Amino acid sequence: MRNISRGKIIALSIVLIVLLAPFVYVQGNKIAYAERVKSYLIQEKSYKEEELASVKGVWGMKLPSFYTIVVFKDEPEVNYVYFSHNDVLQFDQWITPKGVERGITPEKLKHTEKRREG
């Protein structure tokens, strides 16, 4: 068996850390933002965890790069977009093609939050 020098092990470890760091950063932020939004919905908006179908952190290519998509069980055809960089803010809603087929319109959405005017 070949002996690997200590220098090669250190160099390989550094390369591995450099390659893994962005992945860990992105995954960690996605989880953190999703948890922040979930806590906001449960603690401040009084939703029950059972009312949430999914709360998923997303890394996008546009700014802000991290946001959260929430789907409620009673409205599975709508994706609610939240930002949680400072305060948690519902930013947008996306009606899926299936929802559009079923006649869901922005006026009929159940979980739209009013935007605070600053």
Short mmCIF file of N, CA and C in Angstrom, two decimals:
data_model
loop_
_atom_site.label_atom_id
_atom_site.label_comp_id
_atom_site.label_asym_id
_atom_site.label_seq_id
_atom_site.Cartn_x
_atom_site.Cartn_y
_atom_site.Cartn_z
N MET A 1 0.81 -1.17 0.00
CA MET A 1 0.00 0.00 0.00
C MET A 1 0.87 1.25 0.00
N ARG A 2 0.42 2.23 -0.74
CA ARG A 2 1.19 3.46 -0.85
C ARG A 2 1.03 4.34 0.36
N ASN A 3 2.10 4.91 0.79
CA ASN A 3 2.04 5.87 1.88
C ASN A 3 1.71 7.24 1.32
N ILE A 4 0.72 7.89 1.91
CA ILE A 4 0.36 9.23 1.48
C ILE A 4 0.97 10.20 2.48
N SER A 5 1.67 11.17 1.95
CA SER A 5 2.34 12.12 2.84
C SER A 5 1.32 13.00 3.57
N ARG A 6 1.77 13.51 4.68
CA ARG A 6 0.91 14.38 5.50
C ARG A 6 0.50 15.62 4.71
N GLY A 7 1.38 16.16 3.91
CA GLY A 7 1.08 17.34 3.09
C GLY A 7 -0.04 17.07 2.10
N LYS A 8 -0.02 15.88 1.48
CA LYS A 8 -1.08 15.53 0.53
C LYS A 8 -2.42 15.38 1.24
N ILE A 9 -2.43 14.84 2.43
CA ILE A 9 -3.67 14.69 3.19
C ILE A 9 -4.23 16.06 3.54
N ILE A 10 -3.37 16.97 3.96
CA ILE A 10 -3.81 18.33 4.30
C ILE A 10 -4.35 19.03 3.06
N ALA A 11 -3.64 18.92 1.94
CA ALA A 11 -4.09 19.55 0.70
C ALA A 11 -5.43 18.99 0.25
N LEU A 12 -5.58 17.68 0.33
CA LEU A 12 -6.84 17.04 -0.05
C LEU A 12 -7.98 17.48 0.87
N SER A 13 -7.69 17.61 2.14
CA SER A 13 -8.70 18.07 3.10
C SER A 13 -9.15 19.49 2.80
N ILE A 14 -8.21 20.35 2.47
CA ILE A 14 -8.54 21.74 2.13
C ILE A 14 -9.39 21.80 0.88
N VAL A 15 -9.03 21.04 -0.13
CA VAL A 15 -9.82 21.00 -1.37
C VAL A 15 -11.24 20.51 -1.08
N LEU A 16 -11.35 19.49 -0.27
CA LEU A 16 -12.66 18.94 0.09
C LEU A 16 -13.51 19.98 0.83
N ILE A 17 -12.91 20.69 1.75
CA ILE A 17 -13.63 21.73 2.50
C ILE A 17 -14.08 22.84 1.55
N VAL A 18 -13.21 23.27 0.66
CA VAL A 18 -13.55 24.33 -0.29
C VAL A 18 -14.70 23.89 -1.20
N LEU A 19 -14.72 22.64 -1.60
CA LEU A 19 -15.78 22.14 -2.47
C LEU A 19 -17.10 21.98 -1.72
N LEU A 20 -17.05 21.59 -0.46
CA LEU A 20 -18.27 21.34 0.30
C LEU A 20 -18.87 22.60 0.94
N ALA A 21 -18.07 23.61 1.20
CA ALA A 21 -18.53 24.81 1.90
C ALA A 21 -19.74 25.47 1.24
N PRO A 22 -19.75 25.69 -0.08
CA PRO A 22 -20.94 26.31 -0.68
C PRO A 22 -22.20 25.46 -0.52
N PHE A 23 -22.07 24.17 -0.64
CA PHE A 23 -23.21 23.28 -0.48
C PHE A 23 -23.77 23.38 0.94
N VAL A 24 -22.91 23.36 1.93
CA VAL A 24 -23.33 23.45 3.33
C VAL A 24 -23.97 24.81 3.59
N TYR A 25 -23.40 25.88 3.04
CA TYR A 25 -23.93 27.23 3.19
C TYR A 25 -25.36 27.32 2.64
N VAL A 26 -25.55 26.85 1.42
CA VAL A 26 -26.86 26.92 0.76
C VAL A 26 -27.89 26.07 1.52
N GLN A 27 -27.55 24.84 1.82
CA GLN A 27 -28.49 23.96 2.52
C GLN A 27 -28.84 24.51 3.91
N GLY A 28 -27.85 25.01 4.60
CA GLY A 28 -28.10 25.58 5.93
C GLY A 28 -29.02 26.78 5.88
N ASN A 29 -28.82 27.66 4.91
CA ASN A 29 -29.69 28.83 4.77
C ASN A 29 -31.10 28.45 4.37
N LYS A 30 -31.25 27.49 3.48
CA LYS A 30 -32.59 27.04 3.08
C LYS A 30 -33.36 26.53 4.29
N ILE A 31 -32.70 25.76 5.12
CA ILE A 31 -33.34 25.22 6.33
C ILE A 31 -33.67 26.35 7.31
N ALA A 32 -32.73 27.27 7.50
CA ALA A 32 -32.94 28.38 8.45
C ALA A 32 -34.10 29.28 8.02
N TYR A 33 -34.17 29.63 6.74
CA TYR A 33 -35.24 30.49 6.26
C TYR A 33 -36.60 29.79 6.35
N ALA A 34 -36.65 28.51 6.03
CA ALA A 34 -37.90 27.76 6.13
C ALA A 34 -38.37 27.69 7.58
N GLU A 35 -37.45 27.45 8.50
CA GLU A 35 -37.82 27.40 9.92
C GLU A 35 -38.31 28.75 10.43
N ARG A 36 -37.68 29.81 9.98
CA ARG A 36 -38.09 31.16 10.39
C ARG A 36 -39.52 31.45 9.93
N VAL A 37 -39.84 31.09 8.69
CA VAL A 37 -41.19 31.32 8.17
C VAL A 37 -42.20 30.42 8.88
N LYS A 38 -41.84 29.17 9.10
CA LYS A 38 -42.74 28.26 9.80
C LYS A 38 -43.06 28.76 11.20
N SER A 39 -42.06 29.22 11.92
CA SER A 39 -42.27 29.78 13.26
C SER A 39 -43.18 31.00 13.20
N TYR A 40 -42.96 31.85 12.22
CA TYR A 40 -43.79 33.05 12.03
C TYR A 40 -45.25 32.66 11.81
N LEU A 41 -45.48 31.69 10.94
CA LEU A 41 -46.86 31.29 10.64
C LEU A 41 -47.55 30.70 11.86
N ILE A 42 -46.83 29.90 12.62
CA ILE A 42 -47.43 29.24 13.78
C ILE A 42 -47.56 30.20 14.96
N GLN A 43 -46.52 30.96 15.26
CA GLN A 43 -46.53 31.81 16.45
C GLN A 43 -47.24 33.14 16.24
N GLU A 44 -47.01 33.79 15.10
CA GLU A 44 -47.58 35.13 14.91
C GLU A 44 -48.89 35.12 14.14
N LYS A 45 -49.05 34.17 13.23
CA LYS A 45 -50.28 34.13 12.43
C LYS A 45 -51.25 33.06 12.91
N SER A 46 -50.88 32.33 13.95
CA SER A 46 -51.75 31.35 14.62
C SER A 46 -52.22 30.20 13.74
N TYR A 47 -51.41 29.83 12.77
CA TYR A 47 -51.71 28.62 12.01
C TYR A 47 -51.28 27.42 12.85
N LYS A 48 -51.94 26.31 12.63
CA LYS A 48 -51.52 25.07 13.24
C LYS A 48 -50.61 24.35 12.25
N GLU A 49 -49.66 23.60 12.77
CA GLU A 49 -48.72 22.89 11.90
C GLU A 49 -49.46 21.97 10.92
N GLU A 50 -50.59 21.42 11.35
CA GLU A 50 -51.38 20.52 10.49
C GLU A 50 -51.98 21.24 9.28
N GLU A 51 -52.07 22.57 9.33
CA GLU A 51 -52.63 23.34 8.21
C GLU A 51 -51.60 23.56 7.10
N LEU A 52 -50.34 23.30 7.39
CA LEU A 52 -49.27 23.54 6.42
C LEU A 52 -48.94 22.24 5.69
N ALA A 53 -49.10 22.25 4.37
CA ALA A 53 -48.73 21.08 3.57
C ALA A 53 -47.22 21.00 3.42
N SER A 54 -46.59 22.16 3.17
CA SER A 54 -45.13 22.18 3.07
C SER A 54 -44.60 23.59 3.29
N VAL A 55 -43.40 23.65 3.82
CA VAL A 55 -42.66 24.90 4.01
C VAL A 55 -41.24 24.57 3.55
N LYS A 56 -40.86 25.14 2.41
CA LYS A 56 -39.61 24.73 1.78
C LYS A 56 -38.73 25.94 1.48
N GLY A 57 -37.51 25.92 1.99
CA GLY A 57 -36.54 26.96 1.68
C GLY A 57 -36.01 26.75 0.27
N VAL A 58 -35.81 27.86 -0.45
CA VAL A 58 -35.38 27.81 -1.84
C VAL A 58 -34.19 28.74 -2.04
N TRP A 59 -33.26 28.29 -2.85
CA TRP A 59 -32.16 29.15 -3.28
C TRP A 59 -32.39 29.46 -4.74
N GLY A 60 -32.62 30.73 -5.05
CA GLY A 60 -32.89 31.15 -6.42
C GLY A 60 -31.74 31.92 -7.01
N MET A 61 -31.83 32.17 -8.28
CA MET A 61 -30.77 32.91 -8.98
C MET A 61 -30.97 34.42 -8.91
N LYS A 62 -32.20 34.85 -8.64
CA LYS A 62 -32.46 36.29 -8.55
C LYS A 62 -32.35 36.73 -7.09
N LEU A 63 -32.26 38.03 -6.89
CA LEU A 63 -32.19 38.57 -5.53
C LEU A 63 -33.59 38.77 -4.99
N PRO A 64 -33.86 38.54 -3.75
CA PRO A 64 -32.98 37.90 -2.80
C PRO A 64 -32.80 36.42 -3.14
N SER A 65 -31.65 35.93 -2.88
CA SER A 65 -31.33 34.57 -3.32
C SER A 65 -32.01 33.49 -2.49
N PHE A 66 -32.41 33.79 -1.27
CA PHE A 66 -33.10 32.80 -0.43
C PHE A 66 -34.52 33.27 -0.15
N TYR A 67 -35.46 32.38 -0.33
CA TYR A 67 -36.85 32.65 0.01
C TYR A 67 -37.51 31.33 0.38
N THR A 68 -38.77 31.39 0.79
CA THR A 68 -39.46 30.20 1.25
C THR A 68 -40.80 30.08 0.53
N ILE A 69 -41.12 28.86 0.11
CA ILE A 69 -42.40 28.56 -0.53
C ILE A 69 -43.26 27.82 0.49
N VAL A 70 -44.46 28.33 0.72
CA VAL A 70 -45.40 27.69 1.64
C VAL A 70 -46.62 27.24 0.86
N VAL A 71 -47.04 25.99 1.11
CA VAL A 71 -48.27 25.46 0.54
C VAL A 71 -49.16 25.07 1.71
N PHE A 72 -50.40 25.57 1.70
CA PHE A 72 -51.36 25.23 2.74
C PHE A 72 -52.19 24.04 2.28
N LYS A 73 -52.58 23.19 3.22
CA LYS A 73 -53.33 21.98 2.89
C LYS A 73 -54.67 22.28 2.25
N ASP A 74 -55.31 23.38 2.66
CA ASP A 74 -56.62 23.70 2.09
C ASP A 74 -56.53 24.46 0.76
N GLU A 75 -55.32 24.69 0.29
CA GLU A 75 -55.11 25.41 -0.97
C GLU A 75 -53.85 24.88 -1.66
N PRO A 76 -53.85 23.60 -2.03
CA PRO A 76 -52.63 22.99 -2.57
C PRO A 76 -52.20 23.49 -3.94
N GLU A 77 -53.07 24.23 -4.60
CA GLU A 77 -52.74 24.73 -5.94
C GLU A 77 -52.07 26.10 -5.92
N VAL A 78 -51.73 26.59 -4.73
CA VAL A 78 -51.14 27.92 -4.62
C VAL A 78 -49.84 27.83 -3.83
N ASN A 79 -48.79 28.46 -4.35
CA ASN A 79 -47.51 28.59 -3.65
C ASN A 79 -47.40 30.02 -3.14
N TYR A 80 -47.26 30.16 -1.84
CA TYR A 80 -47.08 31.48 -1.23
C TYR A 80 -45.59 31.69 -1.01
N VAL A 81 -45.10 32.83 -1.44
CA VAL A 81 -43.66 33.14 -1.36
C VAL A 81 -43.42 34.10 -0.20
N TYR A 82 -42.49 33.71 0.68
CA TYR A 82 -42.13 34.53 1.84
C TYR A 82 -40.65 34.85 1.80
N PHE A 83 -40.33 36.09 2.18
CA PHE A 83 -38.95 36.48 2.44
C PHE A 83 -38.80 36.57 3.94
N SER A 84 -37.64 36.20 4.45
CA SER A 84 -37.43 36.27 5.91
C SER A 84 -36.02 36.70 6.23
N HIS A 85 -35.52 37.67 5.50
CA HIS A 85 -34.16 38.13 5.72
C HIS A 85 -34.06 38.96 7.00
N ASN A 86 -34.99 39.87 7.21
CA ASN A 86 -35.08 40.61 8.47
C ASN A 86 -36.41 40.21 9.12
N ASP A 87 -37.47 40.88 8.72
CA ASP A 87 -38.81 40.48 9.15
C ASP A 87 -39.34 39.46 8.14
N VAL A 88 -40.31 38.67 8.57
CA VAL A 88 -40.95 37.74 7.65
C VAL A 88 -42.02 38.51 6.89
N LEU A 89 -42.02 38.35 5.58
CA LEU A 89 -42.92 39.09 4.71
C LEU A 89 -43.42 38.19 3.60
N GLN A 90 -44.75 38.12 3.47
CA GLN A 90 -45.29 37.40 2.33
C GLN A 90 -45.13 38.31 1.12
N PHE A 91 -44.43 37.82 0.11
CA PHE A 91 -44.08 38.66 -1.03
C PHE A 91 -44.97 38.43 -2.23
N ASP A 92 -45.36 37.17 -2.48
CA ASP A 92 -46.07 36.87 -3.72
C ASP A 92 -46.84 35.57 -3.55
N GLN A 93 -47.69 35.29 -4.52
CA GLN A 93 -48.41 34.02 -4.59
C GLN A 93 -48.36 33.53 -6.04
N TRP A 94 -48.15 32.23 -6.20
CA TRP A 94 -48.15 31.64 -7.53
C TRP A 94 -49.26 30.62 -7.59
N ILE A 95 -50.18 30.79 -8.51
CA ILE A 95 -51.24 29.81 -8.72
C ILE A 95 -50.72 28.82 -9.75
N THR A 96 -50.75 27.54 -9.40
CA THR A 96 -50.24 26.52 -10.31
C THR A 96 -51.16 26.39 -11.52
N PRO A 97 -50.68 25.80 -12.62
CA PRO A 97 -51.56 25.59 -13.78
C PRO A 97 -52.83 24.81 -13.43
N LYS A 98 -52.70 23.84 -12.54
CA LYS A 98 -53.87 23.08 -12.09
C LYS A 98 -54.86 23.99 -11.37
N GLY A 99 -54.35 24.92 -10.58
CA GLY A 99 -55.21 25.88 -9.89
C GLY A 99 -55.92 26.81 -10.86
N VAL A 100 -55.20 27.24 -11.89
CA VAL A 100 -55.80 28.10 -12.91
C VAL A 100 -56.93 27.35 -13.61
N GLU A 101 -56.69 26.07 -13.93
CA GLU A 101 -57.73 25.23 -14.56
C GLU A 101 -58.97 25.14 -13.68
N ARG A 102 -58.78 25.12 -12.38
CA ARG A 102 -59.89 25.01 -11.44
C ARG A 102 -60.56 26.36 -11.16
N GLY A 103 -60.07 27.41 -11.79
CA GLY A 103 -60.70 28.71 -11.65
C GLY A 103 -60.23 29.54 -10.47
N ILE A 104 -59.10 29.18 -9.89
CA ILE A 104 -58.58 29.97 -8.77
C ILE A 104 -57.98 31.26 -9.33
N THR A 105 -58.38 32.36 -8.73
CA THR A 105 -57.86 33.67 -9.13
C THR A 105 -57.24 34.34 -7.91
N PRO A 106 -56.42 35.36 -8.11
CA PRO A 106 -55.80 36.04 -6.96
C PRO A 106 -56.83 36.57 -5.95
N GLU A 107 -58.00 36.95 -6.41
CA GLU A 107 -59.03 37.46 -5.51
C GLU A 107 -59.60 36.38 -4.60
N LYS A 108 -59.48 35.12 -4.98
CA LYS A 108 -60.05 34.01 -4.22
C LYS A 108 -59.06 33.37 -3.24
N LEU A 109 -57.84 33.85 -3.19
CA LEU A 109 -56.84 33.22 -2.33
C LEU A 109 -57.18 33.40 -0.86
N LYS A 110 -56.98 32.33 -0.08
CA LYS A 110 -57.38 32.30 1.33
C LYS A 110 -56.33 32.84 2.29
N HIS A 111 -55.05 32.77 1.90
CA HIS A 111 -53.99 33.07 2.87
C HIS A 111 -53.13 34.28 2.49
N THR A 112 -53.67 35.14 1.66
CA THR A 112 -52.93 36.34 1.27
C THR A 112 -52.84 37.30 2.46
N GLU A 113 -51.63 37.79 2.72
CA GLU A 113 -51.43 38.76 3.79
C GLU A 113 -51.36 40.16 3.19
N LYS A 114 -51.94 41.08 3.91
CA LYS A 114 -51.88 42.48 3.48
C LYS A 114 -50.46 42.99 3.67
N ARG A 115 -49.96 43.72 2.71
CA ARG A 115 -48.61 44.30 2.83
C ARG A 115 -48.67 45.55 3.68
N ARG A 116 -47.66 45.66 4.55
CA ARG A 116 -47.57 46.86 5.38
C ARG A 116 -46.97 47.98 4.57
N GLU A 117 -47.63 49.11 4.62
CA GLU A 117 -47.11 50.29 3.92
C GLU A 117 -46.15 51.01 4.84
N GLY A 118 -44.96 51.32 4.32
CA GLY A 118 -43.93 51.94 5.17
C GLY A 118 -43.89 53.35 5.00
#
